[in-house]
């Protein structure tokens, strides 16, 4: 969402003329504005949009929450959080300092209202602030308030659209906790809103590297002829974290790794990797292509699923307590902190090609990546210097932390012997485009203001994801045995290795992307 590559450590300038398509005039209302999401992600993203001229002059932000704040104290707390980012050189959105002109422009358009966002009367009091113009209502609230807050907005008359104005609702993850609750929430929202008004967020889709998957696949003829069962042996999708549950024990013990990551984040990556070429780049064409993937997922059986839970260990030199010893977690908890699945997609392109997904906490690496393992050549002619058969080709796409891609192929090693060695051709986002400070919400906010729903999930997308994992959730909820334990700082439970080993395969080591020297 930047108009030009930025350099690390250089304050992003205000370059309003560079944005050829600024968002339309209107008001962004953030319900739950005193919370962490607003401070850590939404307002920094709005600041980045401001720096690059993507917000119109006639733009207003109203923060609403129960906390008894004033506009001045709220803006000051937002500024303090922004300043903490400037001192964090490990943050993706690091810049050396806040651009005062950009911050002043944004802060002057902010208003805070202390109110109950579930009350029709209280929300109705926002009508004079919003006026008759465009408005986007962002539910930065705990999930239990999604349905009530949305209904109250509608009953207050704030969601009524007209020919000359839009009214949109942004709903954060998690959208339901299983198929039944997701269906109920969708039905509730659609009883007083149109599908075109609802923008269901999956923040993974805000990452540039995730969005690039579409461009990578469908703008390069190099990939398309090979992107099918004839040439691909299997595909691995990994989202590993070194973090433990930290202070989120209460939330996590009621959620678990499968609910937290698979039917949303990992399935979005799965859809982008497996989808057919869309008829256009319009939102519905892309969402239809994703839905075809979700509909083709074969029901996942418990035999194709592994759950694990971390015990005490060491991660990056830090001692990590066992999950069951975390605050807010039951000492007899059977909640999984690791999940691995084998997924089969019943389409012409992917028949017989397994997709292996894994995600977990307190692991040895912090990485999200996709490994496309190609088949061996029909008749391997060459050997390595060690006498092993030539390695099959691999394509490794890293979403974090390296942000790039590596193509692994074979080349003759210099010398009189005819032996081959695996070599790597690499692409790095920073080398190609420079550092781009962002928090991942810039594109999501801008697209919502523009009415572009491409990066947001439709009701059927959400329900299809839950439907695919529902048999596993049901089986795990009835199981009396605990998940398989794995030591914090390891690569996960041995059962995940066995899941692939029975197919004659193995997991790629974490962080396959070749790091820059």
Short mmCIF file of C-alpha atoms in Angstrom, two decimals:
data_model
loop_
_atom_site.label_atom_id
_atom_site.label_comp_id
_atom_site.label_asym_id
_atom_site.label_seq_id
_atom_site.Cartn_x
_atom_site.Cartn_y
_atom_site.Cartn_z
CA UNK A 1 0.00 0.00 0.00
CA UNK A 2 2.97 2.34 -0.31
CA UNK A 3 3.47 4.48 -3.37
CA UNK A 4 7.21 3.88 -3.44
CA UNK A 5 9.65 1.61 -1.62
CA UNK A 6 10.74 3.01 1.73
CA UNK A 7 14.18 2.66 3.24
CA UNK A 8 14.64 1.11 6.67
CA UNK A 9 14.98 3.70 9.39
CA UNK A 10 13.74 6.59 7.24
CA UNK A 11 10.50 8.31 8.28
CA UNK A 12 7.83 7.73 5.68
CA UNK A 13 7.03 11.08 4.01
CA UNK A 14 3.59 12.48 3.41
CA UNK A 15 3.09 12.08 -0.31
CA UNK A 16 -0.62 12.69 -0.77
CA UNK A 17 -0.38 13.49 -4.51
CA UNK A 18 1.08 10.02 -5.17
CA UNK A 19 -2.17 8.23 -4.35
CA UNK A 20 -4.15 8.23 -7.60
CA UNK A 21 -7.18 6.56 -5.99
CA UNK A 22 -7.72 7.80 -2.44
CA UNK A 23 -10.58 6.27 -0.50
CA UNK A 24 -13.97 7.99 -0.70
CA UNK A 25 -15.00 10.52 1.91
CA UNK A 26 -16.63 9.06 4.98
CA UNK A 27 -16.38 8.05 8.62
CA UNK A 28 -14.67 5.04 10.18
CA UNK A 29 -16.33 4.08 13.47
CA UNK A 30 -14.27 1.71 15.62
CA UNK A 31 -16.30 -0.09 18.28
CA UNK A 32 -13.97 -1.30 21.02
CA UNK A 33 -11.58 1.54 20.27
CA UNK A 34 -9.84 1.43 23.65
CA UNK A 35 -8.54 -2.09 23.02
CA UNK A 36 -5.27 -3.57 21.81
CA UNK A 37 -6.36 -4.15 18.20
CA UNK A 38 -7.02 -0.45 17.67
CA UNK A 39 -3.75 0.66 19.28
CA UNK A 40 -1.48 -1.99 17.83
CA UNK A 41 -2.86 -2.48 14.32
CA UNK A 42 -5.73 -0.29 13.15
CA UNK A 43 -4.37 3.17 13.97
CA UNK A 44 -0.79 2.38 12.80
CA UNK A 45 -2.33 1.16 9.53
CA UNK A 46 -4.36 4.36 9.21
CA UNK A 47 -1.17 6.32 9.86
CA UNK A 48 0.60 4.47 7.03
CA UNK A 49 -2.35 5.19 4.71
CA UNK A 50 -2.14 8.84 5.71
CA UNK A 51 1.58 8.98 4.95
CA UNK A 52 0.93 7.76 1.44
CA UNK A 53 -2.11 9.86 0.64
CA UNK A 54 -4.70 7.08 0.55
CA UNK A 55 -7.16 8.81 2.90
CA UNK A 56 -9.28 11.71 1.67
CA UNK A 57 -9.32 15.11 3.34
CA UNK A 58 -12.98 14.61 4.26
CA UNK A 59 -12.32 11.59 6.49
CA UNK A 60 -13.23 11.14 10.14
CA UNK A 61 -12.52 8.49 12.78
CA UNK A 62 -14.83 7.90 15.74
CA UNK A 63 -13.62 5.62 18.50
CA UNK A 64 -16.32 4.18 20.76
CA UNK A 65 -15.91 2.02 23.83
CA UNK A 66 -17.05 1.63 27.43
CA UNK A 67 -13.88 3.16 28.91
CA UNK A 68 -14.35 6.67 30.30
CA UNK A 69 -11.80 8.39 28.11
CA UNK A 70 -11.76 11.76 26.45
CA UNK A 71 -10.73 12.37 22.86
CA UNK A 72 -7.49 13.90 24.13
CA UNK A 73 -6.57 10.97 26.39
CA UNK A 74 -7.49 8.43 23.70
CA UNK A 75 -5.39 10.15 21.05
CA UNK A 76 -2.51 10.42 23.54
CA UNK A 77 -2.63 6.68 24.23
CA UNK A 78 -2.62 5.96 20.50
CA UNK A 79 0.38 8.25 20.07
CA UNK A 80 2.23 6.51 22.91
CA UNK A 81 1.73 3.12 21.25
CA UNK A 82 2.95 4.54 17.93
CA UNK A 83 6.07 5.85 19.64
CA UNK A 84 6.78 2.42 21.09
CA UNK A 85 6.81 1.06 17.53
CA UNK A 86 9.49 3.54 16.46
CA UNK A 87 11.80 2.04 19.08
CA UNK A 88 11.21 -1.57 18.04
CA UNK A 89 13.69 -2.35 15.30
CA UNK A 90 12.32 -5.87 14.98
CA UNK A 91 8.82 -4.71 14.10
CA UNK A 92 7.77 -5.11 10.46
CA UNK A 93 6.45 -1.57 10.52
CA UNK A 94 9.58 -0.02 12.03
CA UNK A 95 10.39 3.58 11.10
CA UNK A 96 12.88 5.87 12.77
CA UNK A 97 10.33 8.40 13.96
CA UNK A 98 6.74 9.50 13.56
CA UNK A 99 6.09 11.94 10.75
CA UNK A 100 4.55 14.83 12.69
CA UNK A 101 2.63 16.24 9.74
CA UNK A 102 1.00 12.89 9.03
CA UNK A 103 0.16 12.23 12.67
CA UNK A 104 -1.29 15.71 13.18
CA UNK A 105 -3.45 15.31 10.08
CA UNK A 106 -4.78 11.96 11.35
CA UNK A 107 -5.19 12.96 15.01
CA UNK A 108 -7.17 16.07 14.08
CA UNK A 109 -9.80 13.81 12.54
CA UNK A 110 -10.26 11.60 15.62
CA UNK A 111 -13.10 11.73 18.14
CA UNK A 112 -13.77 9.46 21.09
CA UNK A 113 -17.17 8.58 22.52
CA UNK A 114 -17.60 6.64 25.77
CA UNK A 115 -20.67 4.48 25.22
CA UNK A 116 -22.14 0.99 25.37
CA UNK A 117 -21.73 -0.35 21.82
CA UNK A 118 -24.44 -2.97 22.42
CA UNK A 119 -27.08 -0.31 23.19
CA UNK A 120 -29.35 0.84 20.37
CA UNK A 121 -29.96 4.18 22.06
CA UNK A 122 -26.26 4.78 22.74
CA UNK A 123 -25.25 3.98 19.17
CA UNK A 124 -28.08 6.09 17.85
CA UNK A 125 -26.33 9.03 19.50
CA UNK A 126 -23.54 8.71 16.92
CA UNK A 127 -25.89 9.63 14.06
CA UNK A 128 -25.19 13.40 14.26
CA UNK A 129 -21.43 12.74 14.16
CA UNK A 130 -21.75 10.49 11.11
CA UNK A 131 -24.31 12.54 9.24
CA UNK A 132 -25.71 11.33 5.95
CA UNK A 133 -22.41 10.25 4.43
CA UNK A 134 -20.52 7.01 4.00
CA UNK A 135 -19.58 5.00 7.08
CA UNK A 136 -17.66 1.84 7.94
CA UNK A 137 -18.23 0.26 11.36
CA UNK A 138 -15.31 -1.82 12.59
CA UNK A 139 -16.05 -4.39 15.31
CA UNK A 140 -12.78 -4.37 17.27
CA UNK A 141 -14.68 -5.98 20.12
CA UNK A 142 -14.50 -9.40 21.80
CA UNK A 143 -16.24 -11.98 19.56
CA UNK A 144 -19.13 -12.45 21.99
CA UNK A 145 -20.31 -8.93 21.10
CA UNK A 146 -20.25 -9.32 17.30
CA UNK A 147 -23.89 -10.26 16.87
CA UNK A 148 -25.28 -7.88 19.48
CA UNK A 149 -23.25 -4.86 18.36
CA UNK A 150 -24.11 -5.43 14.70
CA UNK A 151 -27.81 -5.79 15.46
CA UNK A 152 -27.77 -2.64 17.59
CA UNK A 153 -26.14 -0.69 14.74
CA UNK A 154 -28.86 -1.85 12.38
CA UNK A 155 -31.70 -1.12 14.82
CA UNK A 156 -30.25 2.35 15.41
CA UNK A 157 -30.64 3.00 11.68
CA UNK A 158 -26.91 3.39 11.11
CA UNK A 159 -26.61 0.58 8.53
CA UNK A 160 -29.19 1.92 6.09
CA UNK A 161 -27.70 2.50 2.64
CA UNK A 162 -28.82 4.84 -0.10
CA UNK A 163 -27.84 5.44 -3.70
CA UNK A 164 -25.34 8.08 -2.67
CA UNK A 165 -23.87 6.39 0.40
CA UNK A 166 -22.61 3.05 1.69
CA UNK A 167 -22.71 1.55 5.16
CA UNK A 168 -20.36 -1.39 5.84
CA UNK A 169 -19.58 -3.67 8.79
CA UNK A 170 -16.14 -5.18 9.43
CA UNK A 171 -16.13 -8.33 11.57
CA UNK A 172 -12.86 -9.60 13.05
CA UNK A 173 -11.71 -13.18 13.55
CA UNK A 174 -12.69 -15.54 15.11
CA UNK A 175 -15.95 -15.88 13.22
CA UNK A 176 -17.59 -18.64 15.23
CA UNK A 177 -15.98 -21.50 17.12
CA UNK A 178 -17.33 -24.35 14.98
CA UNK A 179 -19.64 -24.93 12.03
CA UNK A 180 -22.83 -24.52 14.03
CA UNK A 181 -21.82 -21.23 15.66
CA UNK A 182 -20.49 -19.81 12.36
CA UNK A 183 -23.75 -20.66 10.62
CA UNK A 184 -25.71 -19.06 13.46
CA UNK A 185 -23.65 -15.86 13.35
CA UNK A 186 -23.95 -15.62 9.57
CA UNK A 187 -27.72 -16.14 9.76
CA UNK A 188 -28.00 -13.51 12.48
CA UNK A 189 -26.01 -10.88 10.57
CA UNK A 190 -27.77 -11.59 7.29
CA UNK A 191 -31.16 -11.17 8.94
CA UNK A 192 -30.62 -7.40 9.04
CA UNK A 193 -27.65 -6.77 6.69
CA UNK A 194 -26.87 -7.62 3.08
CA UNK A 195 -23.90 -9.88 2.31
CA UNK A 196 -22.37 -6.99 0.35
CA UNK A 197 -22.27 -4.91 3.56
CA UNK A 198 -20.33 -7.49 5.61
CA UNK A 199 -16.52 -7.63 5.49
CA UNK A 200 -15.16 -10.63 7.41
CA UNK A 201 -11.49 -10.09 8.20
CA UNK A 202 -8.72 -12.65 7.98
CA UNK A 203 -5.65 -10.54 8.68
CA UNK A 204 -3.37 -13.06 6.94
CA UNK A 205 -4.81 -11.78 3.68
CA UNK A 206 -3.51 -8.30 4.48
CA UNK A 207 0.09 -9.47 4.18
CA UNK A 208 1.78 -8.46 0.93
CA UNK A 209 3.43 -11.86 0.64
CA UNK A 210 0.05 -13.61 0.84
CA UNK A 211 -1.49 -11.31 -1.76
CA UNK A 212 1.51 -11.97 -4.00
CA UNK A 213 0.51 -15.63 -4.30
CA UNK A 214 -2.15 -14.64 -6.84
CA UNK A 215 0.33 -12.65 -8.90
CA UNK A 216 2.96 -15.37 -8.61
CA UNK A 217 0.64 -18.09 -9.88
CA UNK A 218 -1.34 -16.28 -12.52
CA UNK A 219 1.08 -13.78 -14.04
CA UNK A 220 3.90 -16.26 -14.69
CA UNK A 221 3.52 -18.89 -17.38
CA UNK A 222 6.62 -20.49 -15.86
CA UNK A 223 4.51 -21.95 -13.03
CA UNK A 224 1.12 -22.76 -14.49
CA UNK A 225 2.02 -25.82 -16.64
CA UNK A 226 3.74 -27.46 -13.65
CA UNK A 227 1.13 -26.53 -11.03
CA UNK A 228 -0.77 -29.82 -11.09
CA UNK A 229 -0.80 -33.49 -10.10
CA UNK A 230 1.35 -34.54 -13.07
CA UNK A 231 4.40 -32.78 -11.64
CA UNK A 232 3.78 -32.07 -7.94
CA UNK A 233 4.26 -34.82 -5.36
CA UNK A 234 2.81 -32.97 -2.37
CA UNK A 235 2.53 -29.53 -0.77
CA UNK A 236 3.30 -28.50 2.82
CA UNK A 237 1.92 -25.40 4.52
CA UNK A 238 3.49 -24.46 7.86
CA UNK A 239 2.66 -21.75 10.39
CA UNK A 240 5.03 -22.23 13.33
CA UNK A 241 5.47 -19.90 16.30
CA UNK A 242 8.17 -19.73 18.94
CA UNK A 243 5.73 -17.89 21.23
CA UNK A 244 3.92 -19.81 23.91
CA UNK A 245 0.38 -18.81 24.88
CA UNK A 246 1.97 -15.97 26.91
CA UNK A 247 -0.88 -14.17 28.72
CA UNK A 248 -3.68 -15.57 26.56
CA UNK A 249 -4.28 -18.79 28.47
CA UNK A 250 -8.00 -18.23 29.12
CA UNK A 251 -8.71 -17.53 25.44
CA UNK A 252 -6.43 -20.23 24.11
CA UNK A 253 -7.66 -23.01 26.40
CA UNK A 254 -11.15 -22.50 24.99
CA UNK A 255 -9.87 -22.32 21.42
CA UNK A 256 -6.81 -24.44 20.59
CA UNK A 257 -4.48 -24.50 17.60
CA UNK A 258 -6.93 -26.04 15.15
CA UNK A 259 -9.70 -23.48 15.66
CA UNK A 260 -7.23 -20.61 15.96
CA UNK A 261 -5.32 -21.19 12.72
CA UNK A 262 -6.62 -23.86 10.36
CA UNK A 263 -10.14 -23.04 9.03
CA UNK A 264 -9.09 -19.43 8.50
CA UNK A 265 -5.39 -18.59 8.01
CA UNK A 266 -4.08 -21.91 6.71
CA UNK A 267 -7.14 -22.58 4.57
CA UNK A 268 -6.73 -19.17 2.95
CA UNK A 269 -3.18 -20.12 1.98
CA UNK A 270 -4.45 -23.51 0.81
CA UNK A 271 -7.06 -21.86 -1.39
CA UNK A 272 -4.57 -19.48 -2.99
CA UNK A 273 -2.21 -22.36 -3.75
CA UNK A 274 -4.89 -24.75 -5.04
CA UNK A 275 -7.49 -22.52 -6.73
CA UNK A 276 -8.15 -22.50 -10.46
CA UNK A 277 -7.44 -19.29 -12.41
CA UNK A 278 -10.28 -16.85 -11.68
CA UNK A 279 -12.14 -15.33 -14.61
CA UNK A 280 -11.04 -11.87 -13.48
CA UNK A 281 -9.57 -10.03 -10.50
CA UNK A 282 -13.01 -8.97 -9.33
CA UNK A 283 -13.86 -9.94 -5.77
CA UNK A 284 -16.60 -12.44 -6.58
CA UNK A 285 -14.52 -14.20 -9.24
CA UNK A 286 -11.68 -14.76 -6.77
CA UNK A 287 -13.96 -15.75 -3.90
CA UNK A 288 -15.82 -18.17 -6.19
CA UNK A 289 -12.52 -19.80 -7.17
CA UNK A 290 -11.59 -20.19 -3.50
CA UNK A 291 -14.98 -21.66 -2.69
CA UNK A 292 -14.48 -24.34 -5.33
CA UNK A 293 -11.36 -25.44 -3.43
CA UNK A 294 -13.18 -25.51 -0.09
CA UNK A 295 -16.07 -27.49 -1.57
CA UNK A 296 -13.63 -30.05 -3.00
CA UNK A 297 -11.83 -30.80 0.29
CA UNK A 298 -12.46 -34.42 1.19
CA UNK A 299 -13.88 -34.78 4.73
CA UNK A 300 -10.89 -34.91 7.10
CA UNK A 301 -10.88 -38.05 9.21
CA UNK A 302 -9.35 -38.17 12.71
CA UNK A 303 -6.76 -40.61 11.34
CA UNK A 304 -5.44 -37.78 9.16
CA UNK A 305 -5.14 -35.35 12.07
CA UNK A 306 -2.57 -35.03 14.85
CA UNK A 307 -2.87 -32.91 17.97
CA UNK A 308 -0.09 -32.04 20.38
CA UNK A 309 0.50 -29.98 23.51
CA UNK A 310 3.81 -28.50 24.60
CA UNK A 311 5.57 -29.34 27.84
CA UNK A 312 8.29 -27.32 29.54
CA UNK A 313 11.36 -26.59 27.46
CA UNK A 314 13.64 -23.91 26.09
CA UNK A 315 12.90 -21.70 23.09
CA UNK A 316 15.58 -19.33 21.86
CA UNK A 317 17.37 -19.46 25.19
CA UNK A 318 14.18 -18.74 27.16
CA UNK A 319 12.73 -21.25 29.60
CA UNK A 320 9.10 -22.00 28.76
CA UNK A 321 6.68 -23.48 31.27
CA UNK A 322 4.44 -26.34 30.22
CA UNK A 323 1.17 -25.26 28.63
CA UNK A 324 -0.80 -26.73 31.56
CA UNK A 325 1.17 -24.50 33.94
CA UNK A 326 0.18 -21.31 32.09
CA UNK A 327 -2.12 -18.83 33.86
CA UNK A 328 -5.74 -19.40 32.89
CA UNK A 329 -5.12 -22.95 31.65
CA UNK A 330 -6.60 -26.00 33.33
CA UNK A 331 -3.91 -28.26 34.88
CA UNK A 332 -5.64 -31.19 33.15
CA UNK A 333 -6.29 -29.38 29.85
CA UNK A 334 -6.56 -31.46 26.67
CA UNK A 335 -6.49 -28.38 24.43
CA UNK A 336 -4.04 -28.76 21.56
CA UNK A 337 -1.25 -26.24 20.99
CA UNK A 338 -0.19 -28.05 17.81
CA UNK A 339 -2.22 -29.46 14.94
CA UNK A 340 -1.22 -31.25 11.76
CA UNK A 341 -3.57 -32.41 9.01
CA UNK A 342 -3.43 -34.34 5.78
CA UNK A 343 -5.87 -32.82 3.31
CA UNK A 344 -6.99 -34.21 -0.03
CA UNK A 345 -8.71 -32.11 -2.68
CA UNK A 346 -10.99 -33.94 -5.10
CA UNK A 347 -10.41 -31.98 -8.29
CA UNK A 348 -8.89 -32.84 -11.65
CA UNK A 349 -5.82 -30.71 -10.90
CA UNK A 350 -5.07 -32.10 -7.43
CA UNK A 351 -6.35 -35.69 -7.34
CA UNK A 352 -3.75 -37.80 -5.54
CA UNK A 353 -1.69 -34.82 -4.32
CA UNK A 354 -1.81 -34.54 -0.52
CA UNK A 355 -1.60 -31.17 1.23
CA UNK A 356 0.00 -31.36 4.68
CA UNK A 357 -0.81 -28.50 7.06
CA UNK A 358 0.80 -27.88 10.45
CA UNK A 359 0.69 -25.14 13.02
CA UNK A 360 1.82 -24.86 16.61
CA UNK A 361 3.12 -22.79 19.47
CA UNK A 362 6.39 -22.91 21.45
CA UNK A 363 8.18 -24.47 18.49
CA UNK A 364 11.83 -24.14 17.48
CA UNK A 365 11.21 -21.60 14.68
CA UNK A 366 8.96 -18.69 13.91
CA UNK A 367 8.02 -19.22 10.28
CA UNK A 368 5.10 -19.30 7.86
CA UNK A 369 5.91 -20.89 4.54
CA UNK A 370 4.70 -23.08 1.69
CA UNK A 371 6.85 -25.88 0.29
CA UNK A 372 5.90 -27.27 -3.12
CA UNK A 373 7.66 -30.61 -3.56
CA UNK A 374 7.88 -31.67 -7.20
CA UNK A 375 8.10 -35.27 -8.33
CA UNK A 376 11.36 -36.92 -9.24
CA UNK A 377 12.18 -37.01 -12.95
CA UNK A 378 10.84 -40.17 -14.61
CA UNK A 379 14.35 -41.56 -15.10
CA UNK A 380 16.92 -39.95 -12.76
CA UNK A 381 20.17 -39.95 -14.73
CA UNK A 382 22.38 -38.14 -12.25
CA UNK A 383 23.83 -38.72 -8.82
CA UNK A 384 25.22 -36.38 -6.22
CA UNK A 385 28.86 -36.47 -5.11
CA UNK A 386 27.73 -38.66 -2.21
CA UNK A 387 26.12 -41.16 -4.59
CA UNK A 388 22.52 -40.28 -3.78
CA UNK A 389 19.96 -39.80 -6.56
CA UNK A 390 19.48 -36.26 -7.82
CA UNK A 391 17.15 -34.24 -5.58
CA UNK A 392 13.61 -33.52 -6.78
CA UNK A 393 12.95 -29.85 -7.41
CA UNK A 394 11.32 -27.74 -4.71
CA UNK A 395 9.69 -24.34 -4.64
CA UNK A 396 9.71 -22.65 -1.21
CA UNK A 397 7.56 -19.58 -0.59
CA UNK A 398 8.16 -17.77 2.70
CA UNK A 399 5.52 -15.42 4.12
CA UNK A 400 7.48 -14.64 7.27
CA UNK A 401 10.08 -13.85 8.42
CA UNK A 402 12.26 -13.85 5.29
CA UNK A 403 9.54 -12.78 2.81
CA UNK A 404 10.54 -14.27 -0.48
CA UNK A 405 10.86 -17.43 -2.54
CA UNK A 406 13.52 -19.99 -3.44
CA UNK A 407 13.54 -22.37 -6.38
CA UNK A 408 15.70 -25.43 -5.72
CA UNK A 409 17.05 -27.21 -8.80
CA UNK A 410 20.06 -29.27 -9.83
CA UNK A 411 23.23 -28.19 -11.62
CA UNK A 412 26.45 -30.00 -12.54
CA UNK A 413 29.15 -29.53 -9.96
CA UNK A 414 32.34 -28.17 -11.57
CA UNK A 415 34.97 -30.85 -12.16
CA UNK A 416 35.74 -33.90 -14.24
CA UNK A 417 33.01 -36.05 -12.66
CA UNK A 418 29.40 -35.82 -13.83
CA UNK A 419 27.69 -35.22 -10.53
CA UNK A 420 24.95 -32.76 -9.66
CA UNK A 421 24.35 -30.52 -6.69
CA UNK A 422 21.21 -28.76 -5.56
CA UNK A 423 21.43 -25.00 -6.12
CA UNK A 424 19.03 -22.20 -5.24
CA UNK A 425 17.63 -19.26 -7.18
CA UNK A 426 16.22 -16.72 -4.75
CA UNK A 427 13.85 -13.75 -4.61
CA UNK A 428 13.61 -11.40 -1.59
CA UNK A 429 10.95 -8.75 -1.16
CA UNK A 430 13.33 -6.28 0.48
CA UNK A 431 15.95 -6.63 -2.24
CA UNK A 432 13.39 -6.11 -4.98
CA UNK A 433 11.17 -3.44 -3.47
CA UNK A 434 12.94 -2.07 -0.40
CA UNK A 435 11.60 -2.16 3.14
CA UNK A 436 7.88 -1.41 3.31
CA UNK A 437 6.78 -0.54 6.87
CA UNK A 438 3.27 -1.84 7.46
CA UNK A 439 1.21 -3.77 9.97
CA UNK A 440 -0.77 -5.80 7.42
CA UNK A 441 -4.05 -3.94 7.87
CA UNK A 442 -3.39 -1.10 5.41
CA UNK A 443 -4.75 -2.91 2.37
CA UNK A 444 -7.68 -4.37 4.32
CA UNK A 445 -8.82 -0.95 5.57
CA UNK A 446 -8.31 0.71 2.20
CA UNK A 447 -10.14 -2.05 0.31
CA UNK A 448 -13.08 -1.92 2.71
CA UNK A 449 -13.36 1.84 2.24
CA UNK A 450 -13.20 1.30 -1.51
CA UNK A 451 -15.78 -1.48 -1.45
CA UNK A 452 -13.35 -4.13 -2.71
CA UNK A 453 -14.22 -7.40 -0.93
CA UNK A 454 -11.50 -9.54 -2.56
CA UNK A 455 -9.50 -10.00 0.65
CA UNK A 456 -12.54 -10.62 2.86
CA UNK A 457 -14.40 -13.87 3.41
CA UNK A 458 -17.90 -14.57 2.24
CA UNK A 459 -20.42 -16.44 4.37
CA UNK A 460 -20.03 -19.65 2.36
CA UNK A 461 -16.21 -19.42 2.56
CA UNK A 462 -16.37 -19.23 6.35
CA UNK A 463 -18.82 -22.11 6.69
CA UNK A 464 -16.92 -24.34 4.24
CA UNK A 465 -13.74 -23.95 6.31
CA UNK A 466 -15.52 -24.98 9.49
CA UNK A 467 -17.31 -27.81 7.70
CA UNK A 468 -13.99 -29.31 6.61
CA UNK A 469 -12.51 -29.45 10.12
CA UNK A 470 -15.74 -30.19 11.98
CA UNK A 471 -15.29 -34.01 11.98
CA UNK A 472 -11.88 -33.58 13.61
CA UNK A 473 -13.19 -31.11 16.20
CA UNK A 474 -16.04 -33.45 17.03
CA UNK A 475 -13.71 -36.44 17.41
CA UNK A 476 -11.24 -34.54 19.58
CA UNK A 477 -14.01 -33.19 21.83
CA UNK A 478 -15.11 -36.77 22.57
CA UNK A 479 -11.64 -38.19 23.07
CA UNK A 480 -10.70 -38.90 26.66
CA UNK A 481 -6.96 -39.05 25.97
CA UNK A 482 -4.67 -36.02 26.12
CA UNK A 483 -2.91 -34.67 23.04
CA UNK A 484 0.55 -36.04 22.35
CA UNK A 485 3.11 -34.07 24.34
CA UNK A 486 6.07 -32.33 22.71
CA UNK A 487 8.86 -30.38 24.33
CA UNK A 488 8.81 -26.60 23.94
CA UNK A 489 11.55 -25.65 21.50
CA UNK A 490 11.15 -28.83 19.43
CA UNK A 491 9.56 -29.23 16.00
CA UNK A 492 6.37 -30.75 17.41
CA UNK A 493 5.01 -34.19 18.33
CA UNK A 494 6.35 -37.37 16.74
CA UNK A 495 2.85 -38.20 15.54
CA UNK A 496 3.13 -35.39 12.99
CA UNK A 497 6.25 -37.04 11.55
CA UNK A 498 4.42 -40.37 11.44
CA UNK A 499 1.54 -38.75 9.54
CA UNK A 500 3.89 -38.16 6.59
CA UNK A 501 6.12 -41.18 7.12
CA UNK A 502 3.27 -43.58 6.45
CA UNK A 503 3.07 -42.00 2.95
CA UNK A 504 6.83 -42.29 2.47
CA UNK A 505 7.34 -38.55 2.98
CA UNK A 506 8.78 -36.23 5.62
CA UNK A 507 8.35 -32.64 6.72
CA UNK A 508 10.70 -30.07 5.29
CA UNK A 509 12.84 -28.53 8.06
CA UNK A 510 11.48 -25.25 9.42
CA UNK A 511 12.66 -22.16 7.56
CA UNK A 512 13.55 -23.73 4.21
CA UNK A 513 14.06 -20.34 2.62
CA UNK A 514 17.78 -19.72 2.23
CA UNK A 515 18.72 -16.81 4.48
CA UNK A 516 20.72 -13.93 3.11
CA UNK A 517 24.36 -13.94 4.11
#
